[in-house]
Each structure stands twice: as C-alpha cells, then as structure tokens.
Tab-separated table of C-alpha atoms and ligand atoms in Angstrom:
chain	number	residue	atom	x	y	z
Z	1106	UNK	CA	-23.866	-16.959	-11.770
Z	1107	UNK	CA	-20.240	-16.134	-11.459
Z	1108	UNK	CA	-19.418	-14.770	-7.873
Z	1109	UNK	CA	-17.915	-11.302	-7.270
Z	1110	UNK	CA	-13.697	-10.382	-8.101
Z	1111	UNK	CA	-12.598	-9.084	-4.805
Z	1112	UNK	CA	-9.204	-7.645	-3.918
Z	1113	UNK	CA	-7.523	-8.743	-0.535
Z	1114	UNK	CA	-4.195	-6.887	0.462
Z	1115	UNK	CA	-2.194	-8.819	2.982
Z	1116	UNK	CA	-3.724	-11.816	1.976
Z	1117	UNK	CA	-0.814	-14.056	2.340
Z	1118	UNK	CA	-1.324	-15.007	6.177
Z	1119	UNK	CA	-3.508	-13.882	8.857
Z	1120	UNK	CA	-6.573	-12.369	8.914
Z	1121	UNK	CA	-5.565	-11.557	5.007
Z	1122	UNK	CA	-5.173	-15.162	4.703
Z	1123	UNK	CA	-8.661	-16.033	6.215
Z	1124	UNK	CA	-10.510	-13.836	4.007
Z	1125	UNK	CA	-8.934	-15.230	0.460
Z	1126	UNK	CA	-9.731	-18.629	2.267
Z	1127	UNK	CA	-13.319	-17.715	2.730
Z	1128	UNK	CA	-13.894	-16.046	-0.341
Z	1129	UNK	CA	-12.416	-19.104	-2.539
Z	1130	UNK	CA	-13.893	-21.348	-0.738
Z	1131	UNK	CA	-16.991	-19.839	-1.915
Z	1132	UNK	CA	-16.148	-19.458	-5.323
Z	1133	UNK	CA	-15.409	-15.874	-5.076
Z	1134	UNK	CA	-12.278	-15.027	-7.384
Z	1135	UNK	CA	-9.880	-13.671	-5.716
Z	1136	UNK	CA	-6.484	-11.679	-6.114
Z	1137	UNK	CA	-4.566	-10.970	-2.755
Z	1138	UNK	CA	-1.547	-8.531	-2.407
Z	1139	UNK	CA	1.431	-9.289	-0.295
Z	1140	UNK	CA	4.623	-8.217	0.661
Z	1141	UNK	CA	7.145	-10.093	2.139
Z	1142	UNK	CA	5.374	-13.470	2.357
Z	1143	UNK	CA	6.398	-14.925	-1.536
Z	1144	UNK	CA	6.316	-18.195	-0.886
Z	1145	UNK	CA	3.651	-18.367	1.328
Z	1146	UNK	CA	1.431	-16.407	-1.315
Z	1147	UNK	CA	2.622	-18.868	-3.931
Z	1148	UNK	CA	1.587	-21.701	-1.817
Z	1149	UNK	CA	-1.813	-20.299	-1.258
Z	1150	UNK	CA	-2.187	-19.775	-5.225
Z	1151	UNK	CA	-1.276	-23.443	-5.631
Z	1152	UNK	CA	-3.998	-24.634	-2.720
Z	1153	UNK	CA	-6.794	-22.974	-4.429
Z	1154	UNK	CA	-5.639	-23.626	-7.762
Z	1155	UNK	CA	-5.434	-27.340	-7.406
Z	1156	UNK	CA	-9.026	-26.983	-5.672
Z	1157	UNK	CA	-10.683	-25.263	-9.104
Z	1158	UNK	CA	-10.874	-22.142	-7.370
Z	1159	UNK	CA	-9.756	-18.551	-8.937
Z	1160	UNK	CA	-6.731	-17.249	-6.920
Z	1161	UNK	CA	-4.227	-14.867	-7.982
Z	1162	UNK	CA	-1.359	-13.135	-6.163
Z	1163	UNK	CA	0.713	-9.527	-6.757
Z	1164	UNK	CA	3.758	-8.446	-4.950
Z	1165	UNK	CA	3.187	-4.933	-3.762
Z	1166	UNK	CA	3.983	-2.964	-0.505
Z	1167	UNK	CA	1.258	-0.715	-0.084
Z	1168	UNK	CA	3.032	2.022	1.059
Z	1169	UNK	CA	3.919	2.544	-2.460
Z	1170	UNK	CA	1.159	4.918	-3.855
Z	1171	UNK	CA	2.717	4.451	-7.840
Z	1172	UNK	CA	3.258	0.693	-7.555
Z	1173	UNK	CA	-0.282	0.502	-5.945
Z	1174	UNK	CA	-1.808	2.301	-8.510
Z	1175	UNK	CA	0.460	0.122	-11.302
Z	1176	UNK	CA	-0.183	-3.223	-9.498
Z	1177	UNK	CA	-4.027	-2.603	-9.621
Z	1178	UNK	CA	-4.396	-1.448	-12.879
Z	1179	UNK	CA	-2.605	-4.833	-14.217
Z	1180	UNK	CA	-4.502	-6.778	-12.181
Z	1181	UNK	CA	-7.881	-5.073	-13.724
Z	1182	UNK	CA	-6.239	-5.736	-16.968
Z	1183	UNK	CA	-4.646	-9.626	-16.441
Z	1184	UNK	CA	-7.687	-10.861	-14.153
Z	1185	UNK	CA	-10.712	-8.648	-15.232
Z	1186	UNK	CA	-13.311	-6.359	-13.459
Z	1187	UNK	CA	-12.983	-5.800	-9.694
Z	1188	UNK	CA	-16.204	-5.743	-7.329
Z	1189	UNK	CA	-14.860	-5.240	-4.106
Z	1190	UNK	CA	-11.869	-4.797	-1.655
Z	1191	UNK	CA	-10.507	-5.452	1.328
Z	1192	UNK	CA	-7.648	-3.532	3.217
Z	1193	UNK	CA	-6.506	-5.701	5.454
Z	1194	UNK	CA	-2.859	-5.087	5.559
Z	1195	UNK	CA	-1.507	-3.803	8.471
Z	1196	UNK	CA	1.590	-3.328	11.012
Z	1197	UNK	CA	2.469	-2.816	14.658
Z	1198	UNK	CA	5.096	-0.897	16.344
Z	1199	UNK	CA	4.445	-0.521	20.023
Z	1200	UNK	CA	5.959	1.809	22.109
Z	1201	UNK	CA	5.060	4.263	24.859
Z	1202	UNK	CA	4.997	8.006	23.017
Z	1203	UNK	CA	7.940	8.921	25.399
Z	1204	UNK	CA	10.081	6.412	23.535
Z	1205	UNK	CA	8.564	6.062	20.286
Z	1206	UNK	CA	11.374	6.724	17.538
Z	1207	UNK	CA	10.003	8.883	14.170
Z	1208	UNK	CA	10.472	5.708	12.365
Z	1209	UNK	CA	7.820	3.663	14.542
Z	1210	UNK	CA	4.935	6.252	13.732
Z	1211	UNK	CA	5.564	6.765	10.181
Z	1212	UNK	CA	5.951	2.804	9.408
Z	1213	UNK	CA	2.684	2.385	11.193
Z	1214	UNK	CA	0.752	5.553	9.609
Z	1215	UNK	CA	1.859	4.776	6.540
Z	1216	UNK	CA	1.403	0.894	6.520
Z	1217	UNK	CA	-2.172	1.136	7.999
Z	1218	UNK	CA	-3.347	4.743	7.178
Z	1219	UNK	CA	-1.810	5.714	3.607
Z	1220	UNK	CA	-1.967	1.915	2.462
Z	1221	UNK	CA	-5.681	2.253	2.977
Z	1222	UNK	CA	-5.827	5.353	1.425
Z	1223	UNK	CA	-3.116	4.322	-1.452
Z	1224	UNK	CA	-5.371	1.094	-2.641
Z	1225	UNK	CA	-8.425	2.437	-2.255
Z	1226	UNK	CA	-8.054	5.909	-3.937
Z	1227	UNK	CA	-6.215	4.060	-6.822
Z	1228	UNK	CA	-9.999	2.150	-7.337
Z	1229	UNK	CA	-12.558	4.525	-5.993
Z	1230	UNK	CA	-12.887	6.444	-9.836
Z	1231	UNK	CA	-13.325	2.801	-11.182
Z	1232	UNK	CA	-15.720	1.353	-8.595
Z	1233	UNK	CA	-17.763	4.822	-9.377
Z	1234	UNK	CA	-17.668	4.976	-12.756
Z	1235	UNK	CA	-19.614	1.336	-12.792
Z	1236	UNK	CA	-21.836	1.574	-10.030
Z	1237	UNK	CA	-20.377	-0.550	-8.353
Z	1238	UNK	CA	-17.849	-1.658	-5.440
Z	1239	UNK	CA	-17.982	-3.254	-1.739
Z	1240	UNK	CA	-15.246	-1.686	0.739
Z	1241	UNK	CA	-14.335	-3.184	3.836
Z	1242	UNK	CA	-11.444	-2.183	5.705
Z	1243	UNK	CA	-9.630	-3.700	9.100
Z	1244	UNK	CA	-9.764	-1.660	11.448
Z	1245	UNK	CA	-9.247	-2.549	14.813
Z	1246	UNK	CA	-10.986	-2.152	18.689
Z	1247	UNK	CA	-7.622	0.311	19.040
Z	1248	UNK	CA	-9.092	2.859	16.678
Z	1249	UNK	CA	-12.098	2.797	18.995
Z	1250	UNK	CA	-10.110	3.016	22.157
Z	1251	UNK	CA	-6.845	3.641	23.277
Z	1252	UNK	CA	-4.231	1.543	24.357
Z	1253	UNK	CA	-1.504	2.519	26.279
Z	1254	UNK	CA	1.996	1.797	23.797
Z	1255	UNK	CA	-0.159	2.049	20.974
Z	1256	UNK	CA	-0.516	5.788	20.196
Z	1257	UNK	CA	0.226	5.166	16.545
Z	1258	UNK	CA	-1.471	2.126	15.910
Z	1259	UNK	CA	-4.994	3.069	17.807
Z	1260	UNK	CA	-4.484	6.897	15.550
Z	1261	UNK	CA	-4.127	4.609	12.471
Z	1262	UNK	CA	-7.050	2.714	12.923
Z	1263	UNK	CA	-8.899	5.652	13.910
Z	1264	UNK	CA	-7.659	7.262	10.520
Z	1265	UNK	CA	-9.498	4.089	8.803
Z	1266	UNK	CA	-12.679	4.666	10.872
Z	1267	UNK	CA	-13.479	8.396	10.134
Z	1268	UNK	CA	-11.915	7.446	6.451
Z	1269	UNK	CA	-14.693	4.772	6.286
Z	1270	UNK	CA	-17.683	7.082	7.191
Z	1271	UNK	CA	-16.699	9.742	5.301
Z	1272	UNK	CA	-15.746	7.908	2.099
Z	1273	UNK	CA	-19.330	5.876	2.873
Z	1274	UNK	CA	-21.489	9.249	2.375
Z	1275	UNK	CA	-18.992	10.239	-0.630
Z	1276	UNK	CA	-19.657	7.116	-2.249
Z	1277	UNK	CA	-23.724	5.854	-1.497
Z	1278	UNK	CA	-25.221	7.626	-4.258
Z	1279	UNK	CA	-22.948	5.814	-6.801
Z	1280	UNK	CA	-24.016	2.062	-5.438
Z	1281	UNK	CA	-20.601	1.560	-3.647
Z	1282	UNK	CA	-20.786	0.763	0.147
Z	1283	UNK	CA	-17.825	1.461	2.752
Z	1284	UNK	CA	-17.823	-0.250	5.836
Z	1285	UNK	CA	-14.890	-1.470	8.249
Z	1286	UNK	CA	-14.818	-4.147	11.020
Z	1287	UNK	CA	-12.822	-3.596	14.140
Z	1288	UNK	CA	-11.376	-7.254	15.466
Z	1289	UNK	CA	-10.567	-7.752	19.001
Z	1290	UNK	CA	-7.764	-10.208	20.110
Z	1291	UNK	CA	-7.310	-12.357	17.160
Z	1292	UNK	CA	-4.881	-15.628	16.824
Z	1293	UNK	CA	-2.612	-14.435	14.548
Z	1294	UNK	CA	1.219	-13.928	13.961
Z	1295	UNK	CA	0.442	-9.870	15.014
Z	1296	UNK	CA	-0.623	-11.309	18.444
Z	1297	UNK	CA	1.763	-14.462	19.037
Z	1298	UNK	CA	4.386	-12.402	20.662
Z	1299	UNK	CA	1.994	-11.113	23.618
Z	1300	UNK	CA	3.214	-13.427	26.488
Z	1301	UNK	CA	0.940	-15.982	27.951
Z	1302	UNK	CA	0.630	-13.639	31.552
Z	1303	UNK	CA	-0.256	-10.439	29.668
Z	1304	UNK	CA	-2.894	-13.105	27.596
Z	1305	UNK	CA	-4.466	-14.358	31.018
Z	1306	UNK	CA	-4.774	-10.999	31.751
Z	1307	UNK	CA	-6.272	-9.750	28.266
Z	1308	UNK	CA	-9.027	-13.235	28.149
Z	1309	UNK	CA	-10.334	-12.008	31.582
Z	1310	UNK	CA	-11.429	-9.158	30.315
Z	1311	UNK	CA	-13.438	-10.385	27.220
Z	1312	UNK	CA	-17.166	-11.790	28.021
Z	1313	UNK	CA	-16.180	-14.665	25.946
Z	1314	UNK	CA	-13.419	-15.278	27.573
Z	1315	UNK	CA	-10.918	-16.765	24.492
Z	1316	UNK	CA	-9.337	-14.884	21.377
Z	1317	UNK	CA	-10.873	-14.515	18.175
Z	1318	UNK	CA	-9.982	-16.758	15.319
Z	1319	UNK	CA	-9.113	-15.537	11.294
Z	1320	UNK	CA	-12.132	-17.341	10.445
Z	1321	UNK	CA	-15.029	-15.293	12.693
Z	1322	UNK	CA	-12.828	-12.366	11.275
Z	1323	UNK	CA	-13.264	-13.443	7.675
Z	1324	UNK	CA	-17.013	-14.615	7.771
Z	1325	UNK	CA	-18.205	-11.440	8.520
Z	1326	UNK	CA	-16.069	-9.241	6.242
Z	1327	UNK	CA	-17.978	-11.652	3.930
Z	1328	UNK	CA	-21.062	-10.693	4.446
Z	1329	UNK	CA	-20.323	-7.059	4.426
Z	1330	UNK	CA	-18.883	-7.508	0.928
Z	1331	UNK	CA	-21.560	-9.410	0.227
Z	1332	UNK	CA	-24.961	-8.169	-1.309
Z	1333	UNK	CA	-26.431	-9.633	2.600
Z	1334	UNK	CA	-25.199	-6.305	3.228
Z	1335	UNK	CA	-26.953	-4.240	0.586
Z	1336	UNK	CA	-28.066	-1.506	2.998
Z	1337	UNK	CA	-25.645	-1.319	5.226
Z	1338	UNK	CA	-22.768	1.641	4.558
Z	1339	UNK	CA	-20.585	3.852	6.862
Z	1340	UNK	CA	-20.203	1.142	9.911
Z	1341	UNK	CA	-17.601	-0.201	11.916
Z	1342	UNK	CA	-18.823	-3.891	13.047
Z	1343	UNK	CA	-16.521	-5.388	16.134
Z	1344	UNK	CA	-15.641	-8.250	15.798
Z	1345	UNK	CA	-14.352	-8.994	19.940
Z	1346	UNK	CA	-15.715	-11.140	21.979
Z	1347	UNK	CA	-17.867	-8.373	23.722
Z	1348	UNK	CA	-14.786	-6.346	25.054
Z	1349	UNK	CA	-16.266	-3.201	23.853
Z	1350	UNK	CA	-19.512	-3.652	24.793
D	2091	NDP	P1	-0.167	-10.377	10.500
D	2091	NDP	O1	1.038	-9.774	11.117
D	2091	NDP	O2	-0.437	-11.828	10.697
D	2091	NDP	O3	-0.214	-10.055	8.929
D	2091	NDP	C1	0.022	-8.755	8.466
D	2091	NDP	C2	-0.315	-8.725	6.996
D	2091	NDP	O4	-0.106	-7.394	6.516
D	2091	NDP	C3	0.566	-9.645	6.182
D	2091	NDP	O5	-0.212	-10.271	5.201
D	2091	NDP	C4	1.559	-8.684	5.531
D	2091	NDP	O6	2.025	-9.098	4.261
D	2091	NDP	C5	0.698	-7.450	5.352
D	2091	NDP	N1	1.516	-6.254	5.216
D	2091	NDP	C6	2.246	-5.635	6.175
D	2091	NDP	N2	2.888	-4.563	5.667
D	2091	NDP	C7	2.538	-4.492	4.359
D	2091	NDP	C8	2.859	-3.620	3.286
D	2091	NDP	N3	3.660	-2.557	3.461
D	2091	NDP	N4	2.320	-3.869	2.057
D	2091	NDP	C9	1.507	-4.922	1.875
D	2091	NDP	N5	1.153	-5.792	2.828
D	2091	NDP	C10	1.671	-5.584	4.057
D	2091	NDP	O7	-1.378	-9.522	11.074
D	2091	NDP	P2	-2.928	-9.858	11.246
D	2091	NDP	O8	-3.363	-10.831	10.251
D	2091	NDP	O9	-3.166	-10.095	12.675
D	2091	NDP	O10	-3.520	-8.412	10.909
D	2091	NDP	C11	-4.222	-8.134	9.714
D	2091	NDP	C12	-4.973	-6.831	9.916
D	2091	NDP	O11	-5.858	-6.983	11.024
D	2091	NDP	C13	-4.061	-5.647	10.283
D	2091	NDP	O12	-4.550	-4.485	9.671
D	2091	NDP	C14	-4.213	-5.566	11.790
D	2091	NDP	O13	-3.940	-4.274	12.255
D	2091	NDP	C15	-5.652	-5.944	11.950
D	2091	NDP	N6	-6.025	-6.412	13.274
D	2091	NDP	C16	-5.455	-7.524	13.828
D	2091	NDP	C17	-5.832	-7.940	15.095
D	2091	NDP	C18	-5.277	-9.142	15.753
D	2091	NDP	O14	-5.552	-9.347	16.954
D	2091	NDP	N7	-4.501	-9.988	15.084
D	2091	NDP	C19	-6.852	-7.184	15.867
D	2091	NDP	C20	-7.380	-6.037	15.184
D	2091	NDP	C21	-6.982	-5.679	13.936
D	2091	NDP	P3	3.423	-9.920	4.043
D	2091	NDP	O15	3.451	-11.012	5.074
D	2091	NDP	O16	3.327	-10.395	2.645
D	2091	NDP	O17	4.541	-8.910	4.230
C-alpha cells in the first residue's frame, strides 16, 4: 500500500533534512520547502531520486502567506493529495530584550510563528474537507521555558505550543491530529555557533549528558505522523535528553 504524501518545510538541512531522510527512507513521498538552501535541496532530490524514492522540492519563504498558499496549491496539483505536514522551519536571533532591534523579533515571529500559521492555515480547509491530515510542528524546550537572550524565540515557540492545542481540539472531530515536539540541544547548523565552553556547560545539565542528533528528532516526528499515533492529538513530546524533566 502506497505510504502517506507528507509536506516538510525547511527540509533542505537540519532537522528539516532528517525528517525528508526518514520519511523517504521509508517510502513515504515526500515534498520539502526551502529557502535559501537551492542547491542543497536539489542535491537531496537527486539522493532520493537515484534511490527510487519520491522526493520533490519548492522554493518558498514561509513568511510569505500568498506564495505559501500558491506554492501548496501547485504542489497538491503537480504531486497529488497531501496527508500530513511538518513545520519545521525555523530561525534564531538572540539578543537580551534590552538590545533586541525591531527587526530581530519580527524575523523570528514571523519565521517561526506566522510561517506555522501561513502553511498550515493554507491546508487546514483541505486536510478537513477529506478527513484527513497529521500535523506536527517543531517546537522547541524554549517555548516551554525561558531562556535568557531568547525572548523572541522561546514566545515563538510558545506561539506554536498553544497554536498546537488549540488547533488539536478545532480539528479532532474531522480525523486530523495536531501535535508538536519540543527538541532539546540538537547537532545542527542552528547550534554550531554555541562555543565549546558554553556546550560543556549546556551537556552538564542534560541527564544524558550529549546533544541530540536530527535523526532521534526525525524518528519520532515519524511516529506522530504516523497512524502509531492514531490517538494521540494536542501534545508537545520533548525530545531532550531529560533536561526538562
Ligand atoms: P537550521 O538552521 O539547521 O535550519 C533551519 C531551516 O529553516 C532551514 O531548512 C531553512 O531553510 C529553514 N528556514 C528558515 N527560514 C525560512 C523561511 N523564511 N522560509 C522557509 N524556510 C526557512 O535549524 P535546525 O534544523 O536546527 O532547526 C529546525 C527547527 O528545529 C527550527 O524550527 C528550530 O527552531 C527547531 N529547533 C532546533 C533545535 C536545535 O537544537 N537545533 C532545538 C529545538 C528546536 P533554507 O536553508 O532553505 O533557507
């Protein structure tokens, strides 16, 4: 039986990158959004390609509400029906409130807050109209505490979390299920400029003491999309090493 057509934004590297590698891997189909990563997206189309695997790729910065809403309705039309999605993309822009510049909130808010909202409101009528649809969002352990230097990041990700639940008790009663996963320190480009003293610092205080990889990020964003999931709506799995627990 043909496996589920799930939309990744940011899937060019990263986390993004891990979950269109999971998915193809297991046959999913996938289309993946990115922004400024072209070549790397076309590389990643190739890979899977040349593997047998379904793997498509649309330039769109999801910012853009119109293009969003353009850029997903040609990909419903060029690669068929879509079954689930995952916002994934996502920005930093740390600095202490005192200093932060207008222009550091808004990119953030409007990367990680108003792309989620952008994507998924431009697929929410579809997904209810068939009874159908898996959501999972990145969120992040910041929306579920704060961090000093990232006001706006930890509000975005909070934005995603009580977006989530709400849009989870919208959306039950049609068949489509919301959920989110908040990821701890994860090895990715977002993290490689953290110096190596602050990451002493940060692995002392998770149980496991290491970082996260994409692929523990990816597996279970997997299963949430994943019909393993099929009563589970509304919730915000960490994915951390056991720093919030
Ligand atoms: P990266 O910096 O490695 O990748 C960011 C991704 O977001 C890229 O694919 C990028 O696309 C995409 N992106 C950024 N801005 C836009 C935009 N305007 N439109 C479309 N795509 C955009 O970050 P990570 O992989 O680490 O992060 C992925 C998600 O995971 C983010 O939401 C992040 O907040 C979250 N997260 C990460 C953690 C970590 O420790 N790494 C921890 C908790 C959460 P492109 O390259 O094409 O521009």
């Amino acid at each position: 039986m043909a496996k589920d057509h799930v939309l990744v934004t940011g899937g060019a590297r990263g986390i993004g990158k891990g979950v269109v590698d999971q998915l193809a891997e297991k046959d999913y189909k996938v289309t993946f959004l990115y922004k400024g990563s072209k070549d790397a997206a076309q590389e990643l189309v190739t890979y899977w390609k040349s593997k047998g695997k379904d793997v498509g790729a649309y330039c769109c910065d999801v910012k853009d509400y119109e293009k969003v809403k353009s850029t997903v309705n040609t990909i419903l039309e060029e690669r068929g029906d879509i079954d689930g999605l995952v916002n994934n993309s996502g920005i930093t822009r740390d600095s202490s409130l005192f200093l932060m510049k207008p222009e550091q909130w808004n990119d953030v808010i409007h990367t990680n807050l108003f792309g989620v909202f952008n994507v998924t409101k431009s697929l929410i009528a579809y997904f209810i109209k068939r009874k159908k649809g898996a959501i999972v969002s990145v969120a992040s352990i910041a929306g579920l505490t704060g961090i000093a230097g990232q006001t706006n990041y930890c509000a975005s990700k909070s934005g995603i979390i009580g977006f989530t639940k709400s849009l989870a008790m919208e959306t039950a009663k049609y068949g489509v299920r919301v959920n989110a996963v908040a990821p701890g320190y994860i090895k990715t480009d977002m993290t490689a400029a953290i110096n190596e003293k602050a990451k002493e610092k940060m692995y002392s205080l998770i149980p496991m003491g290491r970082e996260g990889t994409v692929e523990e990020v990816a597996s279970v964003v997997e299963v949430l999309l994943s019909d393993a999931a099929s009563y589970i709506t509304g919730q915000v799995i960490s994915i951390d090493g056991g720093i919030t627990a």
